[in-house]
XYZ file of N, CA and C in Angstrom:
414
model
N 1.308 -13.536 77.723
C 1.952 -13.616 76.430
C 3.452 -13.813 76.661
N 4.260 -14.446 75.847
C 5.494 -14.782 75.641
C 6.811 -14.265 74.920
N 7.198 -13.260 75.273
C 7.971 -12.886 74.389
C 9.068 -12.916 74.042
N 10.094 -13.601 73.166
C 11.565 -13.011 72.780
C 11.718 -11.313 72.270
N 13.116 -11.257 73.151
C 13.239 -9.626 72.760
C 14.917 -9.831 72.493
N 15.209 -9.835 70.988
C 16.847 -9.636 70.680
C 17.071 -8.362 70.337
N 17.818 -7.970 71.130
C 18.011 -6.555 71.153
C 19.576 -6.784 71.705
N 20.155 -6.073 71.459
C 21.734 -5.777 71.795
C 21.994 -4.943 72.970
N 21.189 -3.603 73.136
C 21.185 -2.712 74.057
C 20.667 -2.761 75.216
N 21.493 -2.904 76.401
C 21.371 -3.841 77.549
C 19.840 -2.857 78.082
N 20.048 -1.654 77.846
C 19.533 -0.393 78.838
C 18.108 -0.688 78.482
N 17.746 -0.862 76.619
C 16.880 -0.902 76.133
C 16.190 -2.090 76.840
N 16.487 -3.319 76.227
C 15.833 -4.102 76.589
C 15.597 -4.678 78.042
N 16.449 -3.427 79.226
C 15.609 -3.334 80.651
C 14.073 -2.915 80.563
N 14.421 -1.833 79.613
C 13.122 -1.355 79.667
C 11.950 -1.629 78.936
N 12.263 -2.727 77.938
C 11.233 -3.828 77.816
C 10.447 -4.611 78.565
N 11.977 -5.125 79.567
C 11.292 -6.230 80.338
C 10.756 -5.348 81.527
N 10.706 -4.269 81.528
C 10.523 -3.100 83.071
C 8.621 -3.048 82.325
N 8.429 -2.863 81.524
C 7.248 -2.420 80.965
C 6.101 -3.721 80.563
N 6.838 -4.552 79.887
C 6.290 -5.787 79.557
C 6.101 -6.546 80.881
N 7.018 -7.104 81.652
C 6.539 -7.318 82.813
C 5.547 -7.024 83.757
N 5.817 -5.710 84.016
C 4.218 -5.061 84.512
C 3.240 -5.364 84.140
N 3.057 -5.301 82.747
C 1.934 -6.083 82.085
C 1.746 -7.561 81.881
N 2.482 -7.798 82.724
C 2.289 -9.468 83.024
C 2.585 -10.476 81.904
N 3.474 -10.019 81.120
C 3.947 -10.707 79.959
C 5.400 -11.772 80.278
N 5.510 -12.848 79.968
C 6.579 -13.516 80.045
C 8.034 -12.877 79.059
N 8.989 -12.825 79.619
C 9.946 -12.433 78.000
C 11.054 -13.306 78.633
N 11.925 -13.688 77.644
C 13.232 -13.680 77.398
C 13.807 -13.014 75.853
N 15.664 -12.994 76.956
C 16.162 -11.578 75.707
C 17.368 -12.676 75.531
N 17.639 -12.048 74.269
C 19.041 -12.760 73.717
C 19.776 -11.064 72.997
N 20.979 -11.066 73.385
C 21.829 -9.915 73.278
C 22.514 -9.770 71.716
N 22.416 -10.752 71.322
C 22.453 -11.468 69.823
C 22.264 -11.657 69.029
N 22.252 -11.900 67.732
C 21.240 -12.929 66.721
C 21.685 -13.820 66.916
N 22.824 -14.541 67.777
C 23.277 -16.243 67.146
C 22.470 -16.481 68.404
N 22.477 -16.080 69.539
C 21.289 -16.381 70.428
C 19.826 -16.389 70.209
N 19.540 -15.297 69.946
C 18.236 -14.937 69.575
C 17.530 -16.220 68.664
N 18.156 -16.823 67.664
C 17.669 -17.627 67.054
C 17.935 -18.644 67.161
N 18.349 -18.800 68.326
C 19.077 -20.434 69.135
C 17.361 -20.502 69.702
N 17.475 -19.257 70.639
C 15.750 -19.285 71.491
C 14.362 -19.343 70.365
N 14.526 -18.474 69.221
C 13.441 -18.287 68.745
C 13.171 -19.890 68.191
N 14.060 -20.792 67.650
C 13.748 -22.179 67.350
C 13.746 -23.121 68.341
N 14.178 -22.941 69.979
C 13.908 -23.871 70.557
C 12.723 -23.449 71.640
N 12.474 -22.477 71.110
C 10.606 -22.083 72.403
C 9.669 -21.701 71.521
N 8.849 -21.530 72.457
C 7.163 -21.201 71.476
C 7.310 -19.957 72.080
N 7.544 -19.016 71.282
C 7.049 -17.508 71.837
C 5.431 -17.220 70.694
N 5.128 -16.034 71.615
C 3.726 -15.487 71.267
C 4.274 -14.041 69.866
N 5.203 -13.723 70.760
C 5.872 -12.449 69.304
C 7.278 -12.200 69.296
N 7.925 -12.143 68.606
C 9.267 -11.751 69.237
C 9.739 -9.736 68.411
N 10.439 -9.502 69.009
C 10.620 -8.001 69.012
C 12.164 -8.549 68.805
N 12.576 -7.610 67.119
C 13.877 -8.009 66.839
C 14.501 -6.609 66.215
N 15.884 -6.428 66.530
C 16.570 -5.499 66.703
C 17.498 -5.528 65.248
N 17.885 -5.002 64.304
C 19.107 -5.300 62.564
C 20.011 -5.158 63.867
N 20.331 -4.221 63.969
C 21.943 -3.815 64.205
C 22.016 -4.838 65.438
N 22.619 -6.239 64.873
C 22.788 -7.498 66.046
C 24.605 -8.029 65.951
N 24.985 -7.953 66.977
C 26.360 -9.172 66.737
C 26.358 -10.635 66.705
N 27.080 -10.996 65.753
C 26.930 -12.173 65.633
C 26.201 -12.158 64.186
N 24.855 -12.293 63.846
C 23.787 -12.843 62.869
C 23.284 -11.394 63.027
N 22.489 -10.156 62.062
C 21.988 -9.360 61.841
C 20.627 -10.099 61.724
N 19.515 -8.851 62.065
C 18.296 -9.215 62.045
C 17.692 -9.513 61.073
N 18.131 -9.218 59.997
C 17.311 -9.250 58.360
C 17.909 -10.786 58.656
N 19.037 -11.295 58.236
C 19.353 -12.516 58.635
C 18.523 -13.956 59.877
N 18.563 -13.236 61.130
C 17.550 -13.957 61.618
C 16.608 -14.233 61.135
N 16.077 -12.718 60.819
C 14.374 -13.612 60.475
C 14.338 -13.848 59.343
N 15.107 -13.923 58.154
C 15.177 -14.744 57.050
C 15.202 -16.236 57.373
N 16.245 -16.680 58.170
C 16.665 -18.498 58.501
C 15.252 -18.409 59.649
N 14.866 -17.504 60.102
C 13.455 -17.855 61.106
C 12.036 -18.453 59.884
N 12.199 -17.489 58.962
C 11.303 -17.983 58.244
C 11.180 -18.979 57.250
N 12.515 -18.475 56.471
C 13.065 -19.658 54.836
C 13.463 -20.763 55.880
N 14.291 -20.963 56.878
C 14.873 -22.320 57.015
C 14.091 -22.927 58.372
N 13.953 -22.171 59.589
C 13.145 -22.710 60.451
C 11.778 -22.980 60.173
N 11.051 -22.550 59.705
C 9.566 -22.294 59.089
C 8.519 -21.970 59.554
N 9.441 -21.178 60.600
C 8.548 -20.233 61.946
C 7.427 -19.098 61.328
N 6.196 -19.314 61.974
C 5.309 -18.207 61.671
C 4.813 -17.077 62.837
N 5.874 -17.101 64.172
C 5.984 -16.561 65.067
C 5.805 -15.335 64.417
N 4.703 -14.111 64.813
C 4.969 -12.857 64.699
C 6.339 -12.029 64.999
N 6.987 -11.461 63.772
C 8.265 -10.630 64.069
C 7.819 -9.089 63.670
N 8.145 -8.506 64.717
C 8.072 -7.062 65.096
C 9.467 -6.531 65.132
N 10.343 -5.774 63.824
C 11.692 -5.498 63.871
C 11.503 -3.984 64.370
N 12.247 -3.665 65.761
C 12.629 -2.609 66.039
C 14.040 -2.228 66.361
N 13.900 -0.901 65.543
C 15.248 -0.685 64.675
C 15.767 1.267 64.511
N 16.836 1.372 64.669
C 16.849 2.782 64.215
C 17.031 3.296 62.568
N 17.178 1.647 62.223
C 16.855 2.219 60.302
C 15.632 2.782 59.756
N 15.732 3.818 59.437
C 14.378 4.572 59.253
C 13.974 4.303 57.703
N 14.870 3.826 56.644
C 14.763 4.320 55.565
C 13.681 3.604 54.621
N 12.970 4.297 53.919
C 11.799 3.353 53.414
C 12.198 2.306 53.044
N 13.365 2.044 52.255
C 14.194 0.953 51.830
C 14.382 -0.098 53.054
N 14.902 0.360 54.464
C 15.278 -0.327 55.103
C 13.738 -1.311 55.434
N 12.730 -0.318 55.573
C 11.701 -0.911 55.898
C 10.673 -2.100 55.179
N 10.988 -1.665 53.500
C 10.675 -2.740 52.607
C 11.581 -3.872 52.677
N 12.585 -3.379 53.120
C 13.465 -4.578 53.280
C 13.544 -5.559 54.352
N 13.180 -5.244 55.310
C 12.611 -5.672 56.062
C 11.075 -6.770 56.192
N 10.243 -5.904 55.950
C 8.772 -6.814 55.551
C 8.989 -7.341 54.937
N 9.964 -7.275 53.346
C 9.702 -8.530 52.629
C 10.656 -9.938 52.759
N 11.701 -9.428 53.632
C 11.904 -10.891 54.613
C 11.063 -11.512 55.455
N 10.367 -11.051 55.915
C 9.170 -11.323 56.572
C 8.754 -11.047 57.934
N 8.968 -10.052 58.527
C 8.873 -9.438 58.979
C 7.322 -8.935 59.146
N 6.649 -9.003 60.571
C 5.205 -8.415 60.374
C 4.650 -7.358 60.323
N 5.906 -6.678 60.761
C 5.688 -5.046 61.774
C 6.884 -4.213 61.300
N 7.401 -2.966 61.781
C 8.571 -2.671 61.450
C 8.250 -0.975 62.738
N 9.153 -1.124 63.462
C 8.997 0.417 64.261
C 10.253 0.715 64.292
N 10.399 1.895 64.117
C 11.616 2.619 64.314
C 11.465 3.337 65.699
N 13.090 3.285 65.790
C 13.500 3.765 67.074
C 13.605 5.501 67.076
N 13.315 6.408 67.772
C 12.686 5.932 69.156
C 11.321 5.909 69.044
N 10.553 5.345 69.795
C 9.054 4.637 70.010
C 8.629 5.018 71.222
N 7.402 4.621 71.307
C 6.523 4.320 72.492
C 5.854 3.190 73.061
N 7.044 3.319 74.087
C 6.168 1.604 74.619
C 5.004 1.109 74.540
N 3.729 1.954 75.059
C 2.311 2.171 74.241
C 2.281 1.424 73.065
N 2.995 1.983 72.362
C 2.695 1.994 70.737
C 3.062 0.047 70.223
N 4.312 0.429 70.942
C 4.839 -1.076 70.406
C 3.893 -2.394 71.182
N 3.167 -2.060 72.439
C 2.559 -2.892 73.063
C 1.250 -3.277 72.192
N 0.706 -2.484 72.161
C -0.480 -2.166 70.849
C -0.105 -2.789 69.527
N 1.301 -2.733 69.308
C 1.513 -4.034 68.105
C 1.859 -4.894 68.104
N 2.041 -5.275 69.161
C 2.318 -6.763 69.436
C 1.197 -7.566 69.461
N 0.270 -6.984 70.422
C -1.273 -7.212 70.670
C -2.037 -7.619 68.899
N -1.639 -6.449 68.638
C -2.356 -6.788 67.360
C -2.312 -7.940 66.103
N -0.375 -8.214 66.513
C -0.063 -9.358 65.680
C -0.289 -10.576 66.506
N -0.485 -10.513 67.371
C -0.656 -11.707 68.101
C -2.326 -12.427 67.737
N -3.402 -11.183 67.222
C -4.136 -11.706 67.552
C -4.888 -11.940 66.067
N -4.002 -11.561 65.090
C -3.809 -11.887 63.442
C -3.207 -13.629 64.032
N -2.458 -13.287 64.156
C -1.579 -14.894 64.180
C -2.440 -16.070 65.162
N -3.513 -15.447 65.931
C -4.177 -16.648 66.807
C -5.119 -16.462 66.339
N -5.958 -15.999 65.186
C -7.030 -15.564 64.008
C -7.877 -15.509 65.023
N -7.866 -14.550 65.936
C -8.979 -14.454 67.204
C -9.976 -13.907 66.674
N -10.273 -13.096 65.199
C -10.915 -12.611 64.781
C -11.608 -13.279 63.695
N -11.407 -15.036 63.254
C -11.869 -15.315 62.502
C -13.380 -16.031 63.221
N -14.315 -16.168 62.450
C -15.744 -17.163 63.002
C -15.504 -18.129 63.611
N -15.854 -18.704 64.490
C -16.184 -19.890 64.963
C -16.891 -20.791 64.377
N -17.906 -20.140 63.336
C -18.753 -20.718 63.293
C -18.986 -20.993 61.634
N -19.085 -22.353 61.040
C -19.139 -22.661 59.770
C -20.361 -22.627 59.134
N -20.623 -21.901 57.765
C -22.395 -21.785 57.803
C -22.058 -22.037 56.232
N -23.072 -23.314 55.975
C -22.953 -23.868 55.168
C -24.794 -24.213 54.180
N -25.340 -23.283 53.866
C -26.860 -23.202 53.294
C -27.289 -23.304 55.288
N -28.168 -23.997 55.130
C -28.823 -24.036 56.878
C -28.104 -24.934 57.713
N -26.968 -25.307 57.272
C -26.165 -25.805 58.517
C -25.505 -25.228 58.640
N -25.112 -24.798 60.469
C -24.347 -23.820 61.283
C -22.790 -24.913 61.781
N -21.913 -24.815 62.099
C -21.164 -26.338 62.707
C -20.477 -24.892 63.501
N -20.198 -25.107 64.805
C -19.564 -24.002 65.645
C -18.162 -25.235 65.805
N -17.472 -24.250 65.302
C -15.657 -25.043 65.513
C -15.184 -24.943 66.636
C-alpha cells in the first residue's frame, strides 16, 4: 500500500514511517500542506494520513482543494489533536473519511487505513452480476 503522510511533526511522522514500513507499506511525507498537496495531486496514493495544524495550507484546506478542485477520491484519514465534536464534523464534511485524534494507536490507525482502503477498492462488492438466471462474473 501507498501512502502520503502530511504531518508537520518530524518525530511523529518517523514513527509512521518506523511502523508502516515494517509493514511493508510504501509512504511519502510532506512537512506541509503546500507540499502535501503538490504530492497528493501528482501520485496515486492508496490513503493519505493528514495532519489541520499544517504550515503553509491547513488541512481542512487541503482536503477541501483535494476534493472540490482536484477531484481526488483518495481515502483521507485526518489525524489531529482537535478533539472537538465540531472540529470533527468539520472535518468529515469536507471530506474527509476518517478522523483520529491524537494521541492514537498505531494499531488502531493501521486498522483504518486498511479499512478505507478496502471501501475505496470496493473489495467487498460481488463480482458477480445476477440477473433472473444469468450469472456474468466481472
Amino acid at each position: 500500500m501507498r501512502i502520503l503522510i502530511i504531518e508537520d511533526h518530524s518525530g511523529l511522522a518517523q514513527n509512521l514511517f518506523d511502523y508502516f514500513g515494517r509493514h511493508g507499506h510504501t509512504l511519502d511525507w510532506a512537512a506541509d500542506g503546500i507540499n502535501g498537496l503538490h504530492l497528493a495531486v501528482t501520485n496515486k496514493y492508496d490513503a493519505i494520513v493528514l495532519d489541520l495544524a499544517l504550515p503553509g495550507i491547513d488541512g481542512i484546506e487541503v482536503c477541501r482543494k483535494l476534493r472540490q478542485e482536484a477531484n481526488q477520491a483518495t481515502p483521507v484519514i485526518m489525524l489531529t489533536a482537535r478533539d472537538t465534536v465540531d472540529d470533527r464534523i468539520k472535518g468529515l464534511d469536507i471530506g474527509a473519511d476518517d478522523y483520529l485524534v491524537k494521541p492514537f494507536d498505531l494499531k488502531e490507525l493501521d486498522s483504518r487505513i486498511r479499512a478505507l482502503t478496502r471501501r475505496s477498492q470496493n473489495q467487498w462488492a460481488s463480482k458477480t452480476l445476477v440477473v433472473g438466471d444469468l450469472n456474468f462474473n466481472t
